[in-house]
Amino acid sequence: MLSAKFLVALLAAPGAFGATNWIVPGAAWYDTAGKKIDAHGGGIVKRGNTFYWLGQSVSNNIAPQMYSSTDLLNWENLGVQASITQLWRPKYAKPNGEYWIFGQQDRYADSLVSSSLVGGYTQHAKVYLPPSSYSYSDTGMFYDDSTETWYLLTSADHNVVQVNAINSDGSVGTRASHSQSSAGAYEAPGMFKAGGVYFLIVSGKTGWRANPNKVFTASSINGPWSGGSDIAPENENTYNSQNTFELTVSGSQATTYIYMGDEWDSSGGASSNYTWLPMSVNTGAKTVTLQYYSMWKVDPNTGVVSTPSSSAKYPASVASVSGRAAISTRSIVSLSPGDEITFSNVTATGGTQWVKLLYDVRNREDGEVHLFVNNEPKATNIAALNSRAGYALEVPVALKLNEGSENTVTLSATGREGFAVQVKGIEVVEN
Ligand SMILES: *[C@@H]1O[C@H](CO)[C@@H](O)[C@H](O)[C@H]1NC(C)=O
Ligand SMILES: *[C@@H]1O[C@H](CO)[C@@H](O)[C@H](O)[C@H]1NC(C)=O
């Protein structure tokens, strides 16, 4: 578990960055008021140049909460949208002149309606799913622009994911299609369309624990669905996240498909984070692969994805090491329990700055990595980041550094024999 010290040192002061410049999968994400964004199991719609992110708010007893942004980075909290609680995975739809929210309550779909996009939603109806008034557990939403139809995606309790058109009066229409029950039990459905192919992304049913999410494809919304291949390396469990929605950003230069995942804590609570990643989509082979970046963003106008450059790089070869640690020929320092590595004369602009720790761990579960910055009296345990170390061999942490070139950053390893931390270096990311 993370110590209080970890929170102080790594999260720095909320909003300490001022503007948010990067999407950092799995890290805490703050809104424009400096509060952690609280919109889990959500989805996004774009109106004009503005994106609206609607999700379930843990701090408001699972009420639907909305945020808005024009850059997909800096989100303003527009507040709770209806006086309803325990409405899970709320998703927005607009099948007619009114504005709708569909979510799951008591294992049925509930619909809310408002005359405006933001605020004023009131309960409309408990929704029973054709063909047999199925109950279900999760809500997804897909808008098919070729037919201007909204589709409610649900994972029914009899273990199929099904797709139902939403009628113009807001009721749920006949079943368009459903996944084969033989393909396994799935939940958390999301969908997007590329090159005439419908891509349905689903999660396995493992509670709050992450699993390898899968993709199914069809050439028609009416199915049949085939596939079931992983969207990320199987052992990474979708980078420790679960699908909630797929967002298409159509820019002037590129179309970027974004996987929106939730990184749940052990109970879907307040320390859950978000993992958003661009997807590499092959419409011929009908595959989807998450493109893992530890920090990235997409330009909503051009659709182009970019990653930050580093203002200063400190390879392990310039660091001092203690204990048994030795620099191998590949300039990687391998820390065994008890060893540490110190980077001196690290230059920063002062205040909070992202620093990428370039490392990997062997036997993840067997040890902890601790981090000391400057003359902090106590180390902070960053063991919770061990799994992220493996994804791209880099983990961004938000550090409070002094202005100038005299910062020191130390990493140490503790744990059982066999635990090893392979450190390549650190990089200070441009603000
Ligand atoms: C979310 O991020 C914060 C800050 O890094 C961290 O303390 C917390 O453990 C993360 N939650 C999960 C579920 O990983
Ligand atoms: C840090 O910089 C100072 C001043 O340039 C230098 O004297 C010192 O040797 C450097 N320390 C390390 C560990 O490189």
mmCIF file of C-alpha atoms in Angstrom, residues 49-365:
data_model
loop_
_atom_site.group_PDB
_atom_site.id
_atom_site.type_symbol
_atom_site.label_atom_id
_atom_site.label_comp_id
_atom_site.label_asym_id
_atom_site.label_seq_id
_atom_site.Cartn_x
_atom_site.Cartn_y
_atom_site.Cartn_z
ATOM 1 C CA ASN A 49 -15.523 21.815 -30.133
ATOM 2 C CA THR A 50 -16.320 20.568 -26.653
ATOM 3 C CA PHE A 51 -16.004 17.053 -25.269
ATOM 4 C CA TYR A 52 -18.365 16.005 -22.466
ATOM 5 C CA TRP A 53 -17.221 13.189 -20.189
ATOM 6 C CA LEU A 54 -20.010 11.547 -18.198
ATOM 7 C CA GLY A 55 -19.241 8.912 -15.574
ATOM 8 C CA GLN A 56 -20.197 7.603 -12.152
ATOM 9 C CA SER A 57 -19.048 9.727 -9.211
ATOM 10 C CA VAL A 58 -17.720 7.781 -6.244
ATOM 11 C CA SER A 59 -17.871 10.830 -3.971
ATOM 12 C CA ASN A 60 -21.561 11.356 -4.821
ATOM 13 C CA ASN A 61 -22.779 7.824 -4.197
ATOM 14 C CA ILE A 62 -22.471 6.749 -7.842
ATOM 15 C CA ALA A 63 -24.427 9.671 -9.305
ATOM 16 C CA PRO A 64 -23.811 10.629 -12.951
ATOM 17 C CA GLN A 65 -21.233 13.432 -13.057
ATOM 18 C CA MET A 66 -20.150 15.406 -16.113
ATOM 19 C CA TYR A 67 -16.945 17.210 -17.113
ATOM 20 C CA SER A 68 -16.161 19.280 -20.188
ATOM 21 C CA SER A 69 -12.959 19.935 -22.094
ATOM 22 C CA THR A 70 -11.814 21.207 -25.462
ATOM 23 C CA ASP A 71 -8.410 19.470 -25.398
ATOM 24 C CA LEU A 72 -9.170 16.110 -23.681
ATOM 25 C CA LEU A 73 -6.603 17.066 -21.006
ATOM 26 C CA ASN A 74 -8.048 19.862 -18.884
ATOM 27 C CA TRP A 75 -11.515 18.975 -17.588
ATOM 28 C CA GLU A 76 -13.947 21.269 -15.827
ATOM 29 C CA ASN A 77 -16.409 19.637 -13.429
ATOM 30 C CA LEU A 78 -19.988 20.463 -14.481
ATOM 31 C CA GLY A 79 -21.338 18.600 -11.468
ATOM 32 C CA VAL A 80 -23.846 15.883 -10.786
ATOM 33 C CA GLN A 81 -26.465 15.646 -13.535
ATOM 34 C CA ALA A 82 -29.456 14.164 -11.697
ATOM 35 C CA SER A 83 -30.546 13.462 -8.150
ATOM 36 C CA ILE A 84 -30.129 9.747 -8.532
ATOM 37 C CA THR A 85 -27.589 7.481 -6.885
ATOM 38 C CA GLN A 86 -26.227 4.003 -7.566
ATOM 39 C CA LEU A 87 -26.515 4.475 -11.320
ATOM 40 C CA TRP A 88 -23.531 2.599 -12.711
ATOM 41 C CA ARG A 89 -21.686 3.228 -15.970
ATOM 42 C CA PRO A 90 -23.888 6.142 -17.140
ATOM 43 C CA LYS A 91 -23.757 6.825 -20.874
ATOM 44 C CA TYR A 92 -25.170 9.673 -22.885
ATOM 45 C CA ALA A 93 -27.485 9.321 -25.927
ATOM 46 C CA LYS A 94 -29.619 11.620 -28.053
ATOM 47 C CA PRO A 95 -32.108 9.528 -30.012
ATOM 48 C CA ASN A 96 -34.418 12.521 -30.523
ATOM 49 C CA GLY A 97 -34.575 16.207 -29.614
ATOM 50 C CA GLU A 98 -34.007 15.420 -25.948
ATOM 51 C CA TYR A 99 -30.907 14.418 -24.006
ATOM 52 C CA TRP A 100 -30.719 11.011 -22.363
ATOM 53 C CA ILE A 101 -28.584 9.157 -19.866
ATOM 54 C CA PHE A 102 -28.721 5.369 -19.716
ATOM 55 C CA GLY A 103 -27.152 3.543 -16.805
ATOM 56 C CA GLN A 104 -27.529 0.429 -14.746
ATOM 57 C CA GLN A 105 -29.383 0.366 -11.461
ATOM 58 C CA ASP A 106 -30.342 -2.808 -9.615
ATOM 59 C CA ARG A 107 -29.203 -4.811 -12.613
ATOM 60 C CA TYR A 108 -31.638 -3.120 -14.981
ATOM 61 C CA ALA A 109 -31.160 -0.214 -17.314
ATOM 62 C CA ASP A 110 -32.522 3.085 -16.146
ATOM 63 C CA SER A 111 -33.077 6.010 -18.444
ATOM 64 C CA LEU A 112 -33.010 9.692 -17.510
ATOM 65 C CA VAL A 113 -34.049 12.575 -19.733
ATOM 66 C CA SER A 114 -33.378 16.309 -19.871
ATOM 67 C CA SER A 115 -34.146 19.183 -22.218
ATOM 68 C CA SER A 116 -30.490 20.264 -22.137
ATOM 69 C CA LEU A 117 -27.184 18.475 -22.443
ATOM 70 C CA VAL A 118 -25.895 19.695 -19.082
ATOM 71 C CA GLY A 119 -28.011 19.265 -15.967
ATOM 72 C CA GLY A 120 -31.675 18.727 -15.209
ATOM 73 C CA TYR A 121 -31.925 15.006 -15.894
ATOM 74 C CA THR A 122 -34.936 13.330 -14.321
ATOM 75 C CA GLN A 123 -35.848 9.691 -14.188
ATOM 76 C CA HIS A 124 -37.751 8.480 -17.216
ATOM 77 C CA ALA A 125 -38.170 4.734 -17.044
ATOM 78 C CA LYS A 126 -36.793 1.481 -15.877
ATOM 79 C CA VAL A 127 -35.730 -0.228 -19.061
ATOM 80 C CA TYR A 128 -36.461 -3.851 -19.820
ATOM 81 C CA LEU A 129 -34.402 -5.323 -22.588
ATOM 82 C CA PRO A 130 -36.037 -7.120 -25.464
ATOM 83 C CA PRO A 131 -36.388 -9.914 -26.283
ATOM 84 C CA SER A 132 -37.080 -11.312 -22.790
ATOM 85 C CA SER A 133 -36.936 -8.391 -20.346
ATOM 86 C CA TYR A 134 -33.397 -9.422 -19.506
ATOM 87 C CA SER A 135 -31.660 -7.993 -16.504
ATOM 88 C CA TYR A 136 -28.057 -6.995 -17.063
ATOM 89 C CA SER A 137 -25.012 -5.546 -15.393
ATOM 90 C CA ASP A 138 -23.096 -3.005 -17.507
ATOM 91 C CA THR A 139 -24.043 -0.161 -19.833
ATOM 92 C CA GLY A 140 -22.178 0.796 -22.994
ATOM 93 C CA MET A 141 -23.218 3.122 -25.818
ATOM 94 C CA PHE A 142 -22.464 3.372 -29.521
ATOM 95 C CA TYR A 143 -23.663 5.933 -32.049
ATOM 96 C CA ASP A 144 -23.687 4.679 -35.631
ATOM 97 C CA ASP A 145 -23.367 7.771 -37.796
ATOM 98 C CA SER A 146 -24.204 5.862 -40.990
ATOM 99 C CA THR A 147 -27.749 5.285 -39.752
ATOM 100 C CA GLU A 148 -27.848 8.021 -37.091
ATOM 101 C CA THR A 149 -28.848 5.407 -34.555
ATOM 102 C CA TRP A 150 -27.853 5.086 -30.894
ATOM 103 C CA TYR A 151 -27.245 1.574 -29.610
ATOM 104 C CA LEU A 152 -27.340 0.515 -25.989
ATOM 105 C CA LEU A 153 -24.701 -2.104 -25.281
ATOM 106 C CA THR A 154 -25.303 -4.310 -22.289
ATOM 107 C CA SER A 155 -23.841 -7.351 -20.706
ATOM 108 C CA ALA A 156 -26.815 -9.420 -19.812
ATOM 109 C CA ASP A 157 -26.713 -11.623 -16.787
ATOM 110 C CA HIS A 158 -27.019 -14.706 -18.917
ATOM 111 C CA ASN A 159 -23.505 -13.927 -20.135
ATOM 112 C CA VAL A 160 -24.033 -12.422 -23.560
ATOM 113 C CA VAL A 161 -23.201 -8.910 -24.622
ATOM 114 C CA GLN A 162 -26.092 -7.569 -26.590
ATOM 115 C CA VAL A 163 -26.792 -4.595 -28.794
ATOM 116 C CA ASN A 164 -30.206 -2.885 -28.804
ATOM 117 C CA ALA A 165 -31.174 0.135 -30.864
ATOM 118 C CA ILE A 166 -32.621 3.036 -28.884
ATOM 119 C CA ASN A 167 -35.957 4.142 -30.339
ATOM 120 C CA SER A 168 -36.756 7.763 -31.070
ATOM 121 C CA ASP A 169 -38.996 7.904 -27.992
ATOM 122 C CA GLY A 170 -36.094 6.815 -25.769
ATOM 123 C CA SER A 171 -37.342 3.293 -25.276
ATOM 124 C CA VAL A 172 -35.066 0.374 -26.010
ATOM 125 C CA GLY A 173 -35.852 -1.465 -29.208
ATOM 126 C CA THR A 174 -35.371 -4.946 -30.488
ATOM 127 C CA ARG A 175 -32.097 -6.733 -30.135
ATOM 128 C CA ALA A 176 -29.851 -5.984 -33.095
ATOM 129 C CA SER A 177 -27.339 -8.658 -32.213
ATOM 130 C CA HIS A 178 -25.576 -10.396 -29.391
ATOM 131 C CA SER A 179 -22.299 -12.105 -28.783
ATOM 132 C CA GLN A 180 -22.268 -15.870 -28.792
ATOM 133 C CA SER A 181 -22.636 -17.140 -25.273
ATOM 134 C CA SER A 182 -20.146 -19.876 -26.139
ATOM 135 C CA ALA A 183 -17.464 -17.231 -26.538
ATOM 136 C CA GLY A 184 -17.385 -16.659 -22.806
ATOM 137 C CA ALA A 185 -18.817 -14.342 -20.200
ATOM 138 C CA TYR A 186 -18.182 -10.667 -20.855
ATOM 139 C CA GLU A 187 -19.033 -7.236 -19.503
ATOM 140 C CA ALA A 188 -18.046 -3.543 -19.846
ATOM 141 C CA PRO A 189 -18.857 -3.321 -23.573
ATOM 142 C CA GLY A 190 -17.782 -0.475 -25.843
ATOM 143 C CA MET A 191 -17.859 -0.114 -29.605
ATOM 144 C CA PHE A 192 -16.425 1.877 -32.490
ATOM 145 C CA LYS A 193 -16.540 1.600 -36.251
ATOM 146 C CA ALA A 194 -13.589 1.853 -38.622
ATOM 147 C CA GLY A 195 -13.355 1.061 -42.333
ATOM 148 C CA GLY A 196 -16.866 -0.378 -42.325
ATOM 149 C CA VAL A 197 -16.007 -2.821 -39.531
ATOM 150 C CA TYR A 198 -17.736 -2.747 -36.148
ATOM 151 C CA PHE A 199 -15.331 -3.372 -33.266
ATOM 152 C CA LEU A 200 -16.844 -4.500 -29.961
ATOM 153 C CA ILE A 201 -14.481 -4.365 -26.989
ATOM 154 C CA VAL A 202 -15.371 -6.284 -23.861
ATOM 155 C CA SER A 203 -13.892 -7.281 -20.540
ATOM 156 C CA GLY A 204 -13.963 -10.655 -18.848
ATOM 157 C CA LYS A 205 -15.882 -10.941 -15.605
ATOM 158 C CA THR A 206 -13.323 -10.770 -12.809
ATOM 159 C CA GLY A 207 -14.890 -8.213 -10.464
ATOM 160 C CA TRP A 208 -12.646 -5.189 -9.832
ATOM 161 C CA ARG A 209 -9.530 -7.101 -10.870
ATOM 162 C CA ALA A 210 -8.271 -6.449 -14.376
ATOM 163 C CA ASN A 211 -8.242 -9.132 -17.069
ATOM 164 C CA PRO A 212 -7.206 -9.312 -20.733
ATOM 165 C CA ASN A 213 -9.973 -7.403 -22.547
ATOM 166 C CA LYS A 214 -10.978 -8.725 -25.961
ATOM 167 C CA VAL A 215 -12.210 -7.486 -29.319
ATOM 168 C CA PHE A 216 -14.972 -8.969 -31.466
ATOM 169 C CA THR A 217 -15.785 -7.727 -34.957
ATOM 170 C CA ALA A 218 -18.692 -7.773 -37.391
ATOM 171 C CA SER A 219 -19.387 -6.215 -40.768
ATOM 172 C CA SER A 220 -22.909 -5.348 -39.648
ATOM 173 C CA ILE A 221 -24.354 -4.097 -36.385
ATOM 174 C CA ASN A 222 -26.643 -7.117 -36.715
ATOM 175 C CA GLY A 223 -23.677 -9.444 -36.367
ATOM 176 C CA PRO A 224 -22.616 -12.164 -36.381
ATOM 177 C CA TRP A 225 -19.693 -11.291 -34.106
ATOM 178 C CA SER A 226 -16.466 -13.162 -34.383
ATOM 179 C CA GLY A 227 -13.060 -12.952 -32.795
ATOM 180 C CA GLY A 228 -12.226 -12.684 -29.161
ATOM 181 C CA SER A 229 -8.567 -11.718 -29.482
ATOM 182 C CA ASP A 230 -6.613 -9.777 -26.863
ATOM 183 C CA ILE A 231 -6.171 -6.022 -27.284
ATOM 184 C CA ALA A 232 -2.938 -5.953 -25.236
ATOM 185 C CA PRO A 233 -0.318 -8.521 -24.187
ATOM 186 C CA GLU A 234 -2.272 -11.088 -22.197
ATOM 187 C CA ASN A 235 -0.096 -10.986 -19.073
ATOM 188 C CA GLU A 236 -0.513 -7.199 -18.698
ATOM 189 C CA ASN A 237 -4.271 -7.512 -18.090
ATOM 190 C CA THR A 238 -5.095 -4.614 -20.428
ATOM 191 C CA TYR A 239 -2.436 -2.576 -18.604
ATOM 192 C CA ASN A 240 -4.332 -3.162 -15.403
ATOM 193 C CA SER A 241 -7.542 -1.579 -16.669
ATOM 194 C CA GLN A 242 -11.076 -2.403 -17.798
ATOM 195 C CA ASN A 243 -12.844 -1.063 -20.858
ATOM 196 C CA THR A 244 -15.587 1.528 -20.541
ATOM 197 C CA PHE A 245 -15.815 3.395 -23.875
ATOM 198 C CA GLU A 246 -14.173 3.920 -27.257
ATOM 199 C CA LEU A 247 -13.737 7.523 -28.435
ATOM 200 C CA THR A 248 -13.080 8.398 -32.070
ATOM 201 C CA VAL A 249 -11.227 11.665 -32.685
ATOM 202 C CA SER A 250 -11.534 12.587 -36.363
ATOM 203 C CA GLY A 251 -8.943 15.234 -37.094
ATOM 204 C CA SER A 252 -7.759 17.016 -40.198
ATOM 205 C CA GLN A 253 -4.695 14.765 -40.474
ATOM 206 C CA ALA A 254 -5.582 11.550 -38.694
ATOM 207 C CA THR A 255 -8.388 9.628 -37.069
ATOM 208 C CA THR A 256 -7.402 8.420 -33.641
ATOM 209 C CA TYR A 257 -9.359 5.729 -31.825
ATOM 210 C CA ILE A 258 -9.025 5.974 -28.067
ATOM 211 C CA TYR A 259 -9.529 3.153 -25.588
ATOM 212 C CA MET A 260 -10.965 4.553 -22.361
ATOM 213 C CA GLY A 261 -10.341 2.189 -19.473
ATOM 214 C CA ASP A 262 -10.847 2.333 -15.734
ATOM 215 C CA GLU A 263 -7.998 1.352 -13.467
ATOM 216 C CA TRP A 264 -10.141 0.266 -10.531
ATOM 217 C CA ASP A 265 -8.913 0.012 -6.981
ATOM 218 C CA SER A 266 -9.982 -3.072 -5.015
ATOM 219 C CA SER A 267 -13.567 -1.805 -4.569
ATOM 220 C CA GLY A 268 -14.167 0.606 -7.462
ATOM 221 C CA GLY A 269 -13.525 3.428 -4.987
ATOM 222 C CA ALA A 270 -12.009 6.897 -4.954
ATOM 223 C CA SER A 271 -8.448 5.833 -5.678
ATOM 224 C CA SER A 272 -9.458 4.301 -9.013
ATOM 225 C CA ASN A 273 -7.723 5.950 -11.973
ATOM 226 C CA TYR A 274 -8.084 6.050 -15.747
ATOM 227 C CA THR A 275 -6.068 4.388 -18.471
ATOM 228 C CA TRP A 276 -6.633 5.960 -21.861
ATOM 229 C CA LEU A 277 -4.560 4.767 -24.781
ATOM 230 C CA PRO A 278 -4.679 5.185 -28.543
ATOM 231 C CA MET A 279 -5.530 2.003 -30.418
ATOM 232 C CA SER A 280 -3.812 0.641 -33.476
ATOM 233 C CA VAL A 281 -6.694 -0.615 -35.615
ATOM 234 C CA ASN A 282 -6.250 -3.009 -38.533
ATOM 235 C CA THR A 283 -9.528 -3.139 -40.447
ATOM 236 C CA GLY A 284 -8.225 -5.859 -42.805
ATOM 237 C CA ALA A 285 -7.027 -8.261 -40.135
ATOM 238 C CA LYS A 286 -9.791 -6.995 -37.812
ATOM 239 C CA THR A 287 -7.459 -6.545 -34.872
ATOM 240 C CA VAL A 288 -7.073 -3.856 -32.240
ATOM 241 C CA THR A 289 -3.878 -3.294 -30.277
ATOM 242 C CA LEU A 290 -3.524 -0.728 -27.518
ATOM 243 C CA GLN A 291 -0.519 1.521 -28.128
ATOM 244 C CA TYR A 292 1.089 1.892 -24.737
ATOM 245 C CA TYR A 293 2.574 5.296 -23.974
ATOM 246 C CA SER A 294 3.444 6.313 -20.429
ATOM 247 C CA MET A 295 2.578 9.921 -21.395
ATOM 248 C CA TRP A 296 0.773 11.088 -24.513
ATOM 249 C CA LYS A 297 -1.895 13.362 -25.914
ATOM 250 C CA VAL A 298 -3.961 13.782 -29.044
ATOM 251 C CA ASP A 299 -4.537 17.057 -30.844
ATOM 252 C CA PRO A 300 -8.346 17.190 -31.197
ATOM 253 C CA ASN A 301 -8.062 19.335 -34.336
ATOM 254 C CA THR A 302 -5.525 17.294 -36.283
ATOM 255 C CA GLY A 303 -6.134 13.922 -34.587
ATOM 256 C CA VAL A 304 -2.368 13.461 -34.268
ATOM 257 C CA VAL A 305 -0.934 11.667 -31.211
ATOM 258 C CA SER A 306 2.243 13.003 -29.647
ATOM 259 C CA THR A 307 4.504 12.178 -26.712
ATOM 260 C CA PRO A 308 6.686 14.520 -24.647
ATOM 261 C CA SER A 309 10.368 15.016 -25.089
ATOM 262 C CA SER A 310 12.747 15.055 -22.161
ATOM 263 C CA SER A 311 14.615 18.193 -21.216
ATOM 264 C CA ALA A 312 17.364 16.199 -19.502
ATOM 265 C CA LYS A 313 18.342 12.551 -19.478
ATOM 266 C CA TYR A 314 20.409 10.856 -16.789
ATOM 267 C CA PRO A 315 21.584 7.380 -17.766
ATOM 268 C CA ALA A 316 22.409 4.894 -15.031
ATOM 269 C CA SER A 317 26.046 5.126 -16.075
ATOM 270 C CA VAL A 318 26.354 8.627 -14.543
ATOM 271 C CA ALA A 319 24.720 7.635 -11.266
ATOM 272 C CA SER A 320 26.424 6.477 -8.112
ATOM 273 C CA VAL A 321 25.493 3.039 -6.858
ATOM 274 C CA SER A 322 25.762 1.291 -3.534
ATOM 275 C CA GLY A 323 25.577 -2.269 -2.326
ATOM 276 C CA ARG A 324 25.954 -5.086 -4.793
ATOM 277 C CA ALA A 325 24.586 -3.039 -7.648
ATOM 278 C CA ALA A 326 26.878 -2.919 -10.611
ATOM 279 C CA ILE A 327 26.623 -1.323 -13.992
ATOM 280 C CA SER A 328 26.370 -3.967 -16.646
ATOM 281 C CA THR A 329 27.756 -3.539 -20.121
ATOM 282 C CA ARG A 330 24.298 -2.454 -21.224
ATOM 283 C CA SER A 331 24.366 0.475 -18.822
ATOM 284 C CA ILE A 332 21.647 -1.004 -16.711
ATOM 285 C CA VAL A 333 22.055 -1.056 -12.964
ATOM 286 C CA SER A 334 20.481 -4.070 -11.360
ATOM 287 C CA LEU A 335 19.366 -3.305 -7.801
ATOM 288 C CA SER A 336 18.966 -6.254 -5.463
ATOM 289 C CA PRO A 337 17.184 -5.806 -2.136
ATOM 290 C CA GLY A 338 19.305 -3.383 -0.075
ATOM 291 C CA ASP A 339 20.927 -1.642 -3.053
ATOM 292 C CA GLU A 340 20.395 1.918 -4.184
ATOM 293 C CA ILE A 341 21.208 4.200 -7.075
ATOM 294 C CA THR A 342 21.528 8.001 -6.834
ATOM 295 C CA PHE A 343 21.263 10.514 -9.640
ATOM 296 C CA SER A 344 22.928 13.810 -8.696
ATOM 297 C CA ASN A 345 22.866 17.231 -10.268
ATOM 298 C CA VAL A 346 19.428 16.723 -11.752
ATOM 299 C CA THR A 347 18.219 19.925 -13.393
ATOM 300 C CA ALA A 348 14.633 21.084 -13.002
ATOM 301 C CA THR A 349 12.571 24.212 -13.471
ATOM 302 C CA GLY A 350 11.318 24.183 -9.869
ATOM 303 C CA GLY A 351 7.896 23.124 -8.639
ATOM 304 C CA THR A 352 6.193 19.979 -9.780
ATOM 305 C CA GLN A 353 7.597 18.241 -12.803
ATOM 306 C CA TRP A 354 7.124 14.866 -14.432
ATOM 307 C CA VAL A 355 10.173 12.642 -14.152
ATOM 308 C CA LYS A 356 10.262 9.325 -15.979
ATOM 309 C CA LEU A 357 11.889 6.518 -14.043
ATOM 310 C CA LEU A 358 13.259 4.125 -16.623
ATOM 311 C CA TYR A 359 13.220 0.731 -14.993
ATOM 312 C CA ASP A 360 11.833 -2.743 -15.023
ATOM 313 C CA VAL A 361 11.379 -5.191 -12.180
ATOM 314 C CA ARG A 362 11.978 -8.906 -11.970
ATOM 315 C CA ASN A 363 9.507 -10.780 -9.772
ATOM 316 C CA ARG A 364 7.138 -7.835 -9.389
ATOM 317 C CA GLU A 365 5.324 -9.114 -6.357
#
